[in-house]
PDB file of C-alpha atoms in Angstrom:
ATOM      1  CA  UNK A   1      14.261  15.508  -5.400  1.00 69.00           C
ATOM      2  CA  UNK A   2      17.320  17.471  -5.678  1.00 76.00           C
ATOM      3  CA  UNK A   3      20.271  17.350  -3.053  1.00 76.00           C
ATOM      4  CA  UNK A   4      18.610  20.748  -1.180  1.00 81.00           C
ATOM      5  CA  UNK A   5      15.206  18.803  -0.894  1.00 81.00           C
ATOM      6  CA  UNK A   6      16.268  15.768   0.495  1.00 76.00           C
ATOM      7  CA  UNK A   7      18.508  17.988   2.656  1.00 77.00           C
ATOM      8  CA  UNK A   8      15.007  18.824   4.191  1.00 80.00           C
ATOM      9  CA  UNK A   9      13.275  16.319   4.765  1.00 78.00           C
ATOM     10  CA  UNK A  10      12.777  14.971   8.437  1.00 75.00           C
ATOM     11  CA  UNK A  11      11.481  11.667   9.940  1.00 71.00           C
ATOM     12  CA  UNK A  12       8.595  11.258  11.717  1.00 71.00           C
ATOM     13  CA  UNK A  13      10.427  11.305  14.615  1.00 75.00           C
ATOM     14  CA  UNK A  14      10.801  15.112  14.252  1.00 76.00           C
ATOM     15  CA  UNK A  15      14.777  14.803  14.376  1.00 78.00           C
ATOM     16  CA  UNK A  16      16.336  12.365  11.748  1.00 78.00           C
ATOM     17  CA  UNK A  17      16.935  13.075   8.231  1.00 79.00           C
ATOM     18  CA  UNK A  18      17.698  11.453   5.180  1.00 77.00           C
ATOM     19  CA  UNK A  19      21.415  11.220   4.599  1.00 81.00           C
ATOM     20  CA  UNK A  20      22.808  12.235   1.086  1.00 82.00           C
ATOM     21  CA  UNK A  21      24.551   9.449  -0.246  1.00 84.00           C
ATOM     22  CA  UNK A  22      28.435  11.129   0.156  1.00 86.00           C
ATOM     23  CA  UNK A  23      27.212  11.262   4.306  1.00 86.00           C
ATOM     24  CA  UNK A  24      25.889   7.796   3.524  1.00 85.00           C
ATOM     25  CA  UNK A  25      29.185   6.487   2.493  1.00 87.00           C
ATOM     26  CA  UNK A  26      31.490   8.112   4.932  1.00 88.00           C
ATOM     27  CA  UNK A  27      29.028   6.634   8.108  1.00 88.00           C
ATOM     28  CA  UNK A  28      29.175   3.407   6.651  1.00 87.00           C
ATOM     29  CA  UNK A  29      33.250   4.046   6.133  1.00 88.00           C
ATOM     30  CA  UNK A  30      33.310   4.865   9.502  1.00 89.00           C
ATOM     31  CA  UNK A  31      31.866   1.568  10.797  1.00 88.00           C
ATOM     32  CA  UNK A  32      34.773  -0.397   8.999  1.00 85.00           C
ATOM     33  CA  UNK A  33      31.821  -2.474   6.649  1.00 85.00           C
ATOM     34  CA  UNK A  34      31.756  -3.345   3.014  1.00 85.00           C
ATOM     35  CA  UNK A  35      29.284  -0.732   0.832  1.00 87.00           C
ATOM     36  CA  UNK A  36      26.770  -1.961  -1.566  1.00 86.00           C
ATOM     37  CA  UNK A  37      25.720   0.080  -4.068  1.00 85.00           C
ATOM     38  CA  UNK A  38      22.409   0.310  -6.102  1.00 84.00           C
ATOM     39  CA  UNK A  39      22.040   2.156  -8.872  1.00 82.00           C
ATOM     40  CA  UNK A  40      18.241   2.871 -10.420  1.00 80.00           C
ATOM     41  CA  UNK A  41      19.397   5.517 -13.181  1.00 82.00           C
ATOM     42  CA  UNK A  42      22.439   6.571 -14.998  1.00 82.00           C
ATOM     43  CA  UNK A  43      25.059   8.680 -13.505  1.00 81.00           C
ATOM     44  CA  UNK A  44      26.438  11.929 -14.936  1.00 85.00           C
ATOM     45  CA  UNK A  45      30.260  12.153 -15.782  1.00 84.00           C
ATOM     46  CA  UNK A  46      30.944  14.446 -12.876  1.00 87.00           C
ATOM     47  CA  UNK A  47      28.712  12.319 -10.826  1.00 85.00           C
ATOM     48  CA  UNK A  48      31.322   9.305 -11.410  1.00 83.00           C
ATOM     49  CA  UNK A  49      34.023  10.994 -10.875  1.00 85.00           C
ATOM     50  CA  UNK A  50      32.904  12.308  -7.409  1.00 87.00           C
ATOM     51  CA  UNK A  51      31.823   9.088  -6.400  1.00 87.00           C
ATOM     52  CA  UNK A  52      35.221   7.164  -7.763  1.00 85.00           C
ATOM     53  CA  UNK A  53      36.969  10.487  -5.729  1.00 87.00           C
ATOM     54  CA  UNK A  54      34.482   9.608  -2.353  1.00 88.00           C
ATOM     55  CA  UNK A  55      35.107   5.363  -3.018  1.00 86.00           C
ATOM     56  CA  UNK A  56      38.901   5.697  -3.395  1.00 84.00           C
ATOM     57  CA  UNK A  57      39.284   8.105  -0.270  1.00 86.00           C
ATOM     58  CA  UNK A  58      36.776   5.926   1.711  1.00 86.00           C
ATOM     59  CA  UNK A  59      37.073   2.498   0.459  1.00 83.00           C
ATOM     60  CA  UNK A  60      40.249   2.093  -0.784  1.00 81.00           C
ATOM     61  CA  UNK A  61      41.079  -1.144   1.388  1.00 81.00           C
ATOM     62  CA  UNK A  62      37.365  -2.463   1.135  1.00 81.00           C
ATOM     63  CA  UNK A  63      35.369  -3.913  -1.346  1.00 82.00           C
ATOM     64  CA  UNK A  64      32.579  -2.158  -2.902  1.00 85.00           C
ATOM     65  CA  UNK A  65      29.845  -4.079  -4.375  1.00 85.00           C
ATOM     66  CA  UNK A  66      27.775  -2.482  -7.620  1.00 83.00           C
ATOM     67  CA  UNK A  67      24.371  -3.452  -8.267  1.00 82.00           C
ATOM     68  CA  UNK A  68      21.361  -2.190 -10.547  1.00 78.00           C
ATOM     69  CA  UNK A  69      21.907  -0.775 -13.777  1.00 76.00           C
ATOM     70  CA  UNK A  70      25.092  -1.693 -15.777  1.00 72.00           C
ATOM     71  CA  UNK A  71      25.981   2.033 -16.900  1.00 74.00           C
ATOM     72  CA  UNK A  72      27.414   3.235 -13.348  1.00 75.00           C
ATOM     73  CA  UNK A  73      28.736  -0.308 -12.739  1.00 76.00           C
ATOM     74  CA  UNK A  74      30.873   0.066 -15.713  1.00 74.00           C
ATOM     75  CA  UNK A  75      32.440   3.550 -15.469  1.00 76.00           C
ATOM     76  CA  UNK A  76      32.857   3.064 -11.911  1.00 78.00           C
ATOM     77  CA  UNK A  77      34.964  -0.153 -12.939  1.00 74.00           C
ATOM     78  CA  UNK A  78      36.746   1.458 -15.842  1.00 73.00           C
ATOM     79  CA  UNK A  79      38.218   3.672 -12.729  1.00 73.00           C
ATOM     80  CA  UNK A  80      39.464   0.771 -10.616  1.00 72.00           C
ATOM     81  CA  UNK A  81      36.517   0.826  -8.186  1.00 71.00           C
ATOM     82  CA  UNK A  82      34.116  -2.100  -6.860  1.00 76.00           C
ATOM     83  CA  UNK A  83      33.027  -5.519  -8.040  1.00 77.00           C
ATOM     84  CA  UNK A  84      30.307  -6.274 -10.294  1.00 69.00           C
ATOM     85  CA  UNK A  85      27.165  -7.530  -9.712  1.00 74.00           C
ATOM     86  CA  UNK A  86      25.716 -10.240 -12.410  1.00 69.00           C
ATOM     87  CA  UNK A  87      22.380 -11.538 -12.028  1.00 65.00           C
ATOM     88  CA  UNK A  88      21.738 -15.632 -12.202  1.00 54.00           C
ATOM     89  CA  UNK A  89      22.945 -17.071 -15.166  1.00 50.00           C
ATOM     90  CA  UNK A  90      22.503 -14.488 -17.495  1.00 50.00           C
ATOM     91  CA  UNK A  91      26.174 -13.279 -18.103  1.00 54.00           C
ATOM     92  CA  UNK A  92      28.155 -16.136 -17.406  1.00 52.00           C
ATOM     93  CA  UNK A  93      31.047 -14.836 -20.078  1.00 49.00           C
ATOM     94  CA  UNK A  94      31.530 -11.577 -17.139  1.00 53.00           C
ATOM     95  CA  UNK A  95      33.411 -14.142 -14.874  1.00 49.00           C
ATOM     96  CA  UNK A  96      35.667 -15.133 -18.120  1.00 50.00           C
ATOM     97  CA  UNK A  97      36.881 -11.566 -18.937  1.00 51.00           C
ATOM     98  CA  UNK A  98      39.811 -10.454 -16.692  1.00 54.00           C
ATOM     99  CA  UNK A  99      39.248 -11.530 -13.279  1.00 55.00           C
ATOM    100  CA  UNK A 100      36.547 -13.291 -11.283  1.00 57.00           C
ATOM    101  CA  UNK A 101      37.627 -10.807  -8.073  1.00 64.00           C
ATOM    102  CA  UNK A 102      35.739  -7.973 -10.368  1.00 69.00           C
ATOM    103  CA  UNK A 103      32.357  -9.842 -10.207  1.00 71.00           C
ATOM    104  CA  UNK A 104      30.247 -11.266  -7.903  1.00 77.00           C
ATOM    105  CA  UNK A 105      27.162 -12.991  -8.454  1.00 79.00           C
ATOM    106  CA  UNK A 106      23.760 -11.389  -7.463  1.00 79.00           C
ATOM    107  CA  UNK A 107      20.663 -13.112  -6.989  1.00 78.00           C
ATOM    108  CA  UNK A 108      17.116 -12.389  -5.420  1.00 78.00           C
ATOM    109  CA  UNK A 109      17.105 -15.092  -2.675  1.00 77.00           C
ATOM    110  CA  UNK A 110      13.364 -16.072  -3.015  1.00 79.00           C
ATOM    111  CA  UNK A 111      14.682 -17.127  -7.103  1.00 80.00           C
ATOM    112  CA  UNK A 112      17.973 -18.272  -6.027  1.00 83.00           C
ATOM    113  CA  UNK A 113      19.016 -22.148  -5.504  1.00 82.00           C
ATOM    114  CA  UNK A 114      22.029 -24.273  -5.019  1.00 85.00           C
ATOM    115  CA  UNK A 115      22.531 -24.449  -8.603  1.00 84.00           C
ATOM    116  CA  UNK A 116      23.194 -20.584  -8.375  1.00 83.00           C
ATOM    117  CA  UNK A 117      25.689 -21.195  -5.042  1.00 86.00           C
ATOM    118  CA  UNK A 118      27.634 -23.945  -7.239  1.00 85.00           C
ATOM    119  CA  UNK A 119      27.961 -21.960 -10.082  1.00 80.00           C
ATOM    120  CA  UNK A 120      29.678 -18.951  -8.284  1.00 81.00           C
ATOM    121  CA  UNK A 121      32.100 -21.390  -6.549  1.00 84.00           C
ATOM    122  CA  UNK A 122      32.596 -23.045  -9.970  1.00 79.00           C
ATOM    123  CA  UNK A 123      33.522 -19.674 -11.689  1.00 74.00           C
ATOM    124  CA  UNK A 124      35.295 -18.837  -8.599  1.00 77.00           C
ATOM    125  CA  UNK A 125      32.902 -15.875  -7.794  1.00 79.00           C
ATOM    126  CA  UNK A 126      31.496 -14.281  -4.898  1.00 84.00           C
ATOM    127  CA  UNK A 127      27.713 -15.572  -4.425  1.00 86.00           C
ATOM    128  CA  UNK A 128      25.637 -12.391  -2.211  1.00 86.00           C
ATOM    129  CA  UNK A 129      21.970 -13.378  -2.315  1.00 85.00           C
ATOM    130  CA  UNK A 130      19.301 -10.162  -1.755  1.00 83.00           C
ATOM    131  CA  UNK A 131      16.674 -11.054   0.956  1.00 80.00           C
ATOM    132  CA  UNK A 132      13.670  -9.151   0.009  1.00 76.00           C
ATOM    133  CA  UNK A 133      11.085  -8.986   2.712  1.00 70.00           C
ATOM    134  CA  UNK A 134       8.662  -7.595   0.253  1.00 70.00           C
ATOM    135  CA  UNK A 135       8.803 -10.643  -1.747  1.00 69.00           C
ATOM    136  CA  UNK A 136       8.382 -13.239   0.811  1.00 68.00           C
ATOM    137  CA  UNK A 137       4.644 -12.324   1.253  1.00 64.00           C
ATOM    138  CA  UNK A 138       3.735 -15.917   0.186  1.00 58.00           C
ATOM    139  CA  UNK A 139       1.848 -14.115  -2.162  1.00 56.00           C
ATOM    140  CA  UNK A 140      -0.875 -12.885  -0.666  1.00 57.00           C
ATOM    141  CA  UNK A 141      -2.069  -9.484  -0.902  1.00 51.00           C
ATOM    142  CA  UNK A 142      -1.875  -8.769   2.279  1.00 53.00           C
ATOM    143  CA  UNK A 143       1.260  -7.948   4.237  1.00 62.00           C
ATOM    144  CA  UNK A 144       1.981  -9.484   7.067  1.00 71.00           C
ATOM    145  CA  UNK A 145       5.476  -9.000   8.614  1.00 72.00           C
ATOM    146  CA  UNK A 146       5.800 -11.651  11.461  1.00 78.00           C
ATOM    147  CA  UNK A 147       5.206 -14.325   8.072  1.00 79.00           C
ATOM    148  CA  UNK A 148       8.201 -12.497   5.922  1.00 76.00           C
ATOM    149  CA  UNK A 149      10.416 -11.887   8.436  1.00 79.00           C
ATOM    150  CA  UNK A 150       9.919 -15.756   9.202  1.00 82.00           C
ATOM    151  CA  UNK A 151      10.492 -16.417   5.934  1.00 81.00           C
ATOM    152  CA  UNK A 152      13.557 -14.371   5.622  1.00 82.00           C
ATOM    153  CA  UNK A 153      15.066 -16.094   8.548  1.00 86.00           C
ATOM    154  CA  UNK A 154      14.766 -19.827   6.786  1.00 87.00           C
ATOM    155  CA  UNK A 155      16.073 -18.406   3.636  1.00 86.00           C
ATOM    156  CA  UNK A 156      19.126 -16.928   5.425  1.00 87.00           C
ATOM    157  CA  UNK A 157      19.474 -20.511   7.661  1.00 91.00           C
ATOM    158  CA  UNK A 158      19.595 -22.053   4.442  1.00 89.00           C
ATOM    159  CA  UNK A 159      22.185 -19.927   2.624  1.00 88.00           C
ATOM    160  CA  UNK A 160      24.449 -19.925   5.685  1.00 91.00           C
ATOM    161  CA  UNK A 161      23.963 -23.545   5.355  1.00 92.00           C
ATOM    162  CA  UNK A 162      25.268 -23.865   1.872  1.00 90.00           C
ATOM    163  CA  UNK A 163      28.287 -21.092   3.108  1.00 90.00           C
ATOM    164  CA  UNK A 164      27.119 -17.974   1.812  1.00 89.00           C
ATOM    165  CA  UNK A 165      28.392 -15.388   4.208  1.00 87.00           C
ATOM    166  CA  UNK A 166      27.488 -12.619   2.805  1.00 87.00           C
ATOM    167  CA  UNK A 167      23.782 -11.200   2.208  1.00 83.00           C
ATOM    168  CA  UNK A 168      21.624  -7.957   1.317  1.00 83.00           C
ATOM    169  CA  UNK A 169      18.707  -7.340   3.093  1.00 76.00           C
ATOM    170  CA  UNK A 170      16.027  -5.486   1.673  1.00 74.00           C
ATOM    171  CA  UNK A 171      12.780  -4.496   1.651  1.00 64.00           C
ATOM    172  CA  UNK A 172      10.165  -1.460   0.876  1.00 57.00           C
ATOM    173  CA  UNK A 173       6.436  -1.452   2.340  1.00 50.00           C
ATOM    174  CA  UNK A 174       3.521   0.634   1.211  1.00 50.00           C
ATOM    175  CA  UNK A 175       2.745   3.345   3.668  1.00 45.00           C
ATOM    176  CA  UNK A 176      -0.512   1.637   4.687  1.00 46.00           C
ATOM    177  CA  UNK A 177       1.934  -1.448   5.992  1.00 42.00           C
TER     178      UNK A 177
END
């Protein structure tokens, strides 16, 4: 969908709409939180630069958290904005090049462990585990959301137990949900 498209479209509720991500970004500016960003495709050069433009005017006294694919999270960073997100162990050598307050450490909560919370605080790095209600269906076909969110809840009990502070919640259902 282009920008006029998504413009359009309305919630069921006959009066909300989808916000654009610049209207995105200034409400969540606005209620004085950190941003997390998730990027699914490559940006365009003008695309960066409006949203390095939008981040510095915004966010300049915030931190802004990039996850999803590495392209965006590195021209965004070549411009002085946000903190990259690695995933598990993969790219330990990130948190060796210039400074560990440019990357966190990302993790799908249902796959992370204390191993993963030590290893941030050993490197020095933010730990941000994503709670995925989608993927606390204890594998069963069905979906049943009284079971994830309870699972959600223990996963988040036992990440504020080991200090994490700091979590994404997420989640997408089919339609039929």
């Amino acid at each position: 969908l282009n920008a006029a498209e998504i413009r359009d479209l309305v919630a069921a509720d006959g009066e909300s709409r989808v916000p654009l991500l610049e209207e995105y970004i200034a409400l969540v500016a606005e209620t004085g939180m950190e941003l997390m960003l998730d990027f699914k495709q490559k940006l365009s050069a003008p695309s960066v630069e409006r949203l390095t433009e939008i981040l510095v005017r915004d966010f300049s006294d915030r931190t802004v958290y990039l996850i999803g694919k590495t392209d965006p999270k590195l021209q965004l960073m070549r411009q002085g904005q946000g903190k990259f997100g690695i995933i598990r162990l993969l790219h330990p050598y990130l948190a060796l090049f210039g400074s560990s307050d440019q990357v966190f450490l990302f993790q799908e909560g249902h796959k992370a462990n204390l191993k993963d919370v030590l290893y941030a605080k050993f490197f020095g790095l933010e730990f941000i585990p994503s709670i995925n209600l989608q993927h606390l269906d204890g594998g069963q076909d069905e979906e049943n959301l009284d079971d994830m969110i309870h699972r959600g809840h223990r996963l988040l009990q036992k990440f504020y137990a080991l200090g994490v502070r700091k979590f994404q919640i997420d989640s997408h259902f089919n339609q039929d949900a």
